[in-house]
């Protein structure tokens, strides 16, 4: 299909997807953090069924797979990410128990009460934290776990510039105690929370994006969508540098109890 036949949205989505295919991770995180979160999850066996929602190209999924023995389904709405996910699984010889599928986290293709663990790093915001916790719960077995990372405020108050930025991109950002209360209200026991270290943002996310931006700008000179995307990325990194003591990603691990 030529670009003329595609809607602007399709072109934008494809460009965004292509851009993030140039980096290992599509959000802040690290293998150490994935394993720390996993250490709070009990009772996984080779029969366990795990879903990684908004898996991207599977950076964290492959780490999970190398430290668990059950079956993992990675689900993402971008076919390009899922294709790369399945390629990565094959490269690591994990294809028998790690499969990527295209789908949406607001219409899960799993059996009710069928999953032992729902994982989602930096992605639940796409459906919203409370809505995701409430809707995904029905797919978990009793005693099953949910483990998600989510942007959160570290303080009750913060400078207007960073407050306004987050209100415009994700107004559901909240403090850790408020997020924990939402977990409890949704029918889980909050098991653990911890803040992702700074290197998850800087070394593992923002730094690889600098190189990716250079390559992309050279490939698409003068493209307005690309320019906007690059500008937003630089702004996001600059805000983090300025205001990192006020916000960050927090991992929340919880157990379904009713
Ligand atoms: C910030 S990225 C995080 C990716 C990956 N979990 C990581 O940490 O590297 C968010 C992911 O959510 C996916 N996504 C967005 N909306 C979605 C939806 N409705 N259903 C499934 N995936 C979605 C995006 O395609 C993207 O891969």
Short mmCIF file of C-alpha atoms and ligand atoms in Angstrom, two decimals:
data_model
loop_
_atom_site.label_atom_id
_atom_site.label_comp_id
_atom_site.label_asym_id
_atom_site.label_seq_id
_atom_site.Cartn_x
_atom_site.Cartn_y
_atom_site.Cartn_z
CA UNK A 1 0.00 0.00 0.00
CA UNK A 2 1.39 3.44 -0.87
CA UNK A 3 1.50 6.15 1.79
CA UNK A 4 -1.20 8.09 -0.12
CA UNK A 5 -3.72 5.36 0.67
CA UNK A 6 -2.99 5.31 4.39
CA UNK A 7 -4.63 7.55 6.96
CA UNK A 8 -2.39 9.98 8.85
CA UNK A 9 -2.95 7.91 11.98
CA UNK A 10 -1.76 4.71 10.31
CA UNK A 11 1.34 6.47 9.03
CA UNK A 12 2.03 7.93 12.48
CA UNK A 13 1.55 4.59 14.21
CA UNK A 14 3.82 2.86 11.73
CA UNK A 15 6.49 5.53 12.14
CA UNK A 16 6.32 5.35 15.93
CA UNK A 17 6.53 1.57 15.73
CA UNK A 18 9.48 1.70 13.32
CA UNK A 19 11.26 4.18 15.57
CA UNK A 20 10.93 2.02 18.69
CA UNK A 21 12.02 -1.09 16.79
CA UNK A 22 15.49 0.51 16.79
CA UNK A 23 15.78 0.13 20.57
CA UNK A 24 15.73 -2.88 22.91
CA UNK A 25 13.21 -1.41 25.33
CA UNK A 26 10.13 0.66 24.64
CA UNK A 27 10.01 2.00 28.20
CA UNK A 28 12.15 2.42 31.35
CA UNK A 29 13.20 -0.83 33.05
CA UNK A 30 15.97 -3.40 33.41
CA UNK A 31 16.45 -7.16 33.77
CA UNK A 32 17.38 -6.66 37.46
CA UNK A 33 14.12 -4.85 38.11
CA UNK A 34 12.10 -7.52 36.29
CA UNK A 35 13.74 -10.20 38.44
CA UNK A 36 13.24 -8.21 41.64
CA UNK A 37 9.51 -7.93 40.87
CA UNK A 38 9.39 -11.65 39.99
CA UNK A 39 10.93 -12.51 43.38
CA UNK A 40 7.65 -11.46 45.05
CA UNK A 41 5.59 -13.94 43.00
CA UNK A 42 5.04 -17.40 44.54
CA UNK A 43 3.90 -20.77 43.28
CA UNK A 44 4.91 -20.65 39.61
CA UNK A 45 5.46 -24.07 38.00
CA UNK A 46 5.98 -25.41 34.47
CA UNK A 47 2.17 -25.53 34.18
CA UNK A 48 1.77 -21.82 34.95
CA UNK A 49 0.20 -19.53 32.38
CA UNK A 50 1.63 -16.01 32.25
CA UNK A 51 0.56 -13.04 30.13
CA UNK A 52 2.73 -10.00 29.43
CA UNK A 53 0.38 -7.20 28.34
CA UNK A 54 1.79 -4.39 26.20
CA UNK A 55 4.91 -6.55 25.82
CA UNK A 56 6.51 -4.46 23.04
CA UNK A 57 9.41 -6.36 21.47
CA UNK A 58 9.70 -8.44 24.65
CA UNK A 59 12.83 -7.15 26.46
CA UNK A 60 11.29 -7.95 29.85
CA UNK A 61 9.38 -11.02 28.61
CA UNK A 62 12.57 -12.83 27.62
CA UNK A 63 14.04 -12.14 31.07
CA UNK A 64 10.86 -13.49 32.66
CA UNK A 65 10.97 -16.56 30.41
CA UNK A 66 14.59 -17.31 31.32
CA UNK A 67 13.66 -17.34 35.03
CA UNK A 68 10.32 -19.17 34.95
CA UNK A 69 9.28 -22.50 33.47
CA UNK A 70 5.66 -21.90 32.46
CA UNK A 71 4.10 -20.64 29.22
CA UNK A 72 4.14 -16.93 28.44
CA UNK A 73 1.90 -15.07 26.01
CA UNK A 74 3.09 -11.59 25.09
CA UNK A 75 0.29 -9.37 23.81
CA UNK A 76 0.74 -6.07 22.01
CA UNK A 77 -1.38 -4.03 19.63
CA UNK A 78 1.53 -3.26 17.24
CA UNK A 79 2.07 -6.16 14.79
CA UNK A 80 5.65 -4.97 14.12
CA UNK A 81 6.52 -5.34 17.81
CA UNK A 82 4.92 -8.79 17.99
CA UNK A 83 6.86 -9.94 14.94
CA UNK A 84 10.13 -8.80 16.56
CA UNK A 85 9.02 -10.40 19.87
CA UNK A 86 8.59 -13.80 18.18
CA UNK A 87 11.91 -13.40 16.39
CA UNK A 88 13.60 -12.66 19.75
CA UNK A 89 11.92 -15.71 21.34
CA UNK A 90 13.21 -17.94 18.51
CA UNK A 91 16.73 -16.49 18.80
CA UNK A 92 16.76 -17.48 22.48
CA UNK A 93 15.22 -20.87 21.73
CA UNK A 94 12.19 -20.00 23.85
CA UNK A 95 9.60 -20.34 21.08
CA UNK A 96 7.99 -23.49 22.56
CA UNK A 97 6.73 -21.63 25.61
CA UNK A 98 6.91 -17.94 24.67
CA UNK A 99 4.52 -16.63 22.02
CA UNK A 100 3.67 -13.11 20.95
CA UNK A 101 0.17 -12.31 19.73
CA UNK A 102 -1.44 -9.16 18.37
CA UNK A 103 -4.31 -7.99 20.56
CA UNK A 104 -5.59 -5.28 22.82
CA UNK A 105 -5.31 -5.17 26.59
CA UNK A 106 -8.94 -4.00 26.79
CA UNK A 107 -10.25 -7.19 25.11
CA UNK A 108 -8.10 -10.04 26.38
CA UNK A 109 -8.29 -13.38 24.55
CA UNK A 110 -7.65 -15.48 27.69
CA UNK A 111 -9.94 -17.82 29.64
CA UNK A 112 -11.48 -16.39 32.78
CA UNK A 113 -9.55 -17.49 35.89
CA UNK A 114 -6.95 -19.10 33.59
CA UNK A 115 -3.79 -17.09 34.30
CA UNK A 116 -1.31 -17.46 37.17
CA UNK A 117 0.42 -14.16 36.52
CA UNK A 118 -0.30 -10.98 34.58
CA UNK A 119 2.81 -8.91 33.84
CA UNK A 120 2.84 -5.43 32.33
CA UNK A 121 5.86 -3.09 32.33
CA UNK A 122 5.18 0.53 31.50
CA UNK A 123 2.02 -0.31 29.60
CA UNK A 124 -1.04 -0.45 31.90
CA UNK A 125 -1.40 3.34 31.43
CA UNK A 126 -2.78 2.59 27.96
CA UNK A 127 -5.99 1.28 29.53
CA UNK A 128 -5.58 3.18 32.83
CA UNK A 129 -4.26 1.72 36.10
CA UNK A 130 -7.57 1.22 37.91
CA UNK A 131 -9.44 0.00 34.85
CA UNK A 132 -6.64 -2.43 33.98
CA UNK A 133 -6.49 -3.86 37.51
CA UNK A 134 -10.28 -4.26 37.65
CA UNK A 135 -10.72 -5.77 34.19
CA UNK A 136 -7.66 -8.04 34.20
CA UNK A 137 -8.52 -9.54 37.60
CA UNK A 138 -11.17 -11.81 36.10
CA UNK A 139 -8.53 -13.57 33.97
CA UNK A 140 -6.43 -14.46 37.03
CA UNK A 141 -6.81 -17.62 39.08
CA UNK A 142 -7.55 -17.11 42.77
CA UNK A 143 -4.16 -16.53 44.36
CA UNK A 144 -2.71 -15.39 41.03
CA UNK A 145 -0.53 -12.29 40.77
CA UNK A 146 -0.45 -9.06 38.86
CA UNK A 147 2.87 -7.19 38.47
CA UNK A 148 2.91 -3.83 36.72
CA UNK A 149 5.17 -0.80 36.52
CA UNK A 150 3.43 2.55 36.46
CA UNK A 151 4.41 6.22 36.57
CA UNK A 152 3.84 7.58 40.06
CA UNK A 153 4.42 10.74 42.10
CA UNK A 154 6.99 10.50 44.87
CA UNK A 155 5.78 13.59 46.73
CA UNK A 156 2.42 15.16 47.63
CA UNK A 157 3.41 18.38 45.85
CA UNK A 158 5.51 19.19 42.83
CA UNK A 159 6.51 22.09 40.52
CA UNK A 160 3.80 23.26 38.13
CA UNK A 161 5.80 22.46 34.98
CA UNK A 162 6.05 18.74 35.72
CA UNK A 163 2.54 18.58 37.18
CA UNK A 164 1.07 20.15 34.03
CA UNK A 165 3.08 17.85 31.74
CA UNK A 166 1.74 14.74 33.44
CA UNK A 167 -1.81 16.08 33.58
CA UNK A 168 -1.63 16.47 29.79
CA UNK A 169 -0.19 13.01 29.05
CA UNK A 170 -1.50 10.78 31.89
CA UNK A 171 -3.71 12.42 34.53
CA UNK A 172 -4.07 9.07 36.33
CA UNK A 173 -0.51 9.39 37.66
CA UNK A 174 -0.81 9.38 41.47
CA UNK A 175 1.18 8.92 44.67
CA UNK A 176 2.31 5.45 45.75
CA UNK A 177 -0.13 5.22 48.72
CA UNK A 178 -3.04 6.18 46.45
CA UNK A 179 -2.05 3.56 43.87
CA UNK A 180 -1.76 0.94 46.63
CA UNK A 181 -5.26 1.86 47.87
CA UNK A 182 -6.56 1.38 44.31
CA UNK A 183 -4.97 -2.08 44.20
CA UNK A 184 -6.65 -3.06 47.48
CA UNK A 185 -10.01 -1.70 46.31
CA UNK A 186 -9.77 -3.73 43.09
CA UNK A 187 -9.64 -7.00 45.08
CA UNK A 188 -5.95 -7.71 45.49
CA UNK A 189 -3.54 -7.82 48.43
CA UNK A 190 -0.73 -5.36 47.69
CA UNK A 191 2.38 -7.54 48.11
CA UNK A 192 5.21 -5.14 47.27
CA UNK A 193 6.06 -1.81 45.71
CA UNK A 194 9.47 -0.46 44.77
CA UNK A 195 10.80 2.48 42.79
CA UNK A 196 12.75 1.73 39.62
CA UNK A 197 16.34 3.03 39.90
CA UNK A 198 17.34 6.03 37.82
CA UNK A 199 19.50 4.00 35.38
CA UNK A 200 16.31 2.29 34.13
CA UNK A 201 15.36 5.68 32.65
CA UNK A 202 18.76 7.12 31.74
CA UNK A 203 21.11 4.32 30.59
CA UNK A 204 18.43 1.84 29.57
CA UNK A 205 15.87 4.12 27.95
CA UNK A 206 16.89 7.72 27.18
CA UNK A 207 20.49 6.99 26.10
CA UNK A 208 19.63 4.39 23.41
CA UNK A 209 16.91 6.76 22.16
CA UNK A 210 19.50 9.48 21.38
CA UNK A 211 21.17 7.24 18.78
CA UNK A 212 17.78 6.04 17.49
CA UNK A 213 16.71 9.67 16.99
CA UNK A 214 19.86 10.43 14.98
CA UNK A 215 19.26 7.47 12.66
CA UNK A 216 15.58 8.30 12.26
CA UNK A 217 16.10 12.01 11.57
CA UNK A 218 18.61 11.11 8.85
CA UNK A 219 16.18 8.61 7.32
CA UNK A 220 13.21 11.01 7.31
CA UNK A 221 14.60 14.54 6.82
CA UNK A 222 11.90 17.21 6.98
CA UNK A 223 9.13 14.78 8.03
CA UNK A 224 6.83 16.70 10.40
CA UNK A 225 5.62 13.63 12.33
CA UNK A 226 9.19 12.50 12.86
CA UNK A 227 10.22 15.99 13.99
CA UNK A 228 7.34 16.06 16.52
CA UNK A 229 8.21 12.61 17.78
CA UNK A 230 11.88 13.56 18.21
CA UNK A 231 10.94 16.81 19.96
CA UNK A 232 8.64 15.02 22.39
CA UNK A 233 11.34 12.46 23.21
CA UNK A 234 13.92 15.16 23.95
CA UNK A 235 11.41 17.08 26.09
CA UNK A 236 10.55 13.93 28.07
CA UNK A 237 14.24 13.28 28.79
CA UNK A 238 14.85 16.90 29.80
CA UNK A 239 11.87 16.90 32.17
CA UNK A 240 13.12 13.70 33.79
CA UNK A 241 16.58 15.22 34.30
CA UNK A 242 15.01 18.29 35.93
CA UNK A 243 12.30 16.68 38.04
CA UNK A 244 13.33 13.08 38.74
CA UNK A 245 12.98 13.49 42.50
CA UNK A 246 9.25 14.11 42.04
CA UNK A 247 8.22 11.14 39.87
CA UNK A 248 9.30 7.88 38.33
CA UNK A 249 8.18 4.36 37.61
CA UNK A 250 7.07 2.17 40.50
CA UNK A 251 6.61 -1.59 40.33
CA UNK A 252 3.42 -2.80 42.01
CA UNK A 253 3.03 -6.52 42.76
CA UNK A 254 -0.31 -7.78 44.07
CA UNK A 255 -2.19 -11.04 44.68
CA UNK A 256 -5.81 -11.79 43.75
CA UNK A 257 -7.70 -12.70 46.91
CA UNK A 258 -11.41 -12.46 46.03
C1 LIG B 1 5.91 2.10 26.85
S1 LIG B 1 5.71 0.65 25.87
C2 LIG B 1 6.31 -0.64 26.98
C3 LIG B 1 6.74 -1.87 26.24
C4 LIG B 1 7.44 -2.95 27.08
N1 LIG B 1 6.55 -3.49 28.09
C5 LIG B 1 8.70 -2.41 27.71
O1 LIG B 1 8.71 -2.16 28.93
O2 LIG B 1 9.70 -2.25 26.99
C6 LIG B 1 3.94 0.39 25.88
C7 LIG B 1 3.49 -0.77 25.00
O3 LIG B 1 2.07 -0.89 25.07
C8 LIG B 1 1.58 -1.23 23.79
N2 LIG B 1 0.15 -0.88 23.74
C9 LIG B 1 -0.42 0.35 23.66
N3 LIG B 1 -1.76 0.24 23.70
C10 LIG B 1 -2.05 -1.09 23.79
C11 LIG B 1 -3.25 -1.83 23.84
N4 LIG B 1 -4.44 -1.24 23.86
N5 LIG B 1 -3.19 -3.17 23.92
C12 LIG B 1 -1.97 -3.81 23.92
N6 LIG B 1 -0.79 -3.15 23.87
C13 LIG B 1 -0.83 -1.81 23.81
C14 LIG B 1 2.47 -0.43 22.85
O4 LIG B 1 2.44 -0.94 21.54
C15 LIG B 1 3.82 -0.58 23.52
O5 LIG B 1 4.49 -1.74 23.07
#
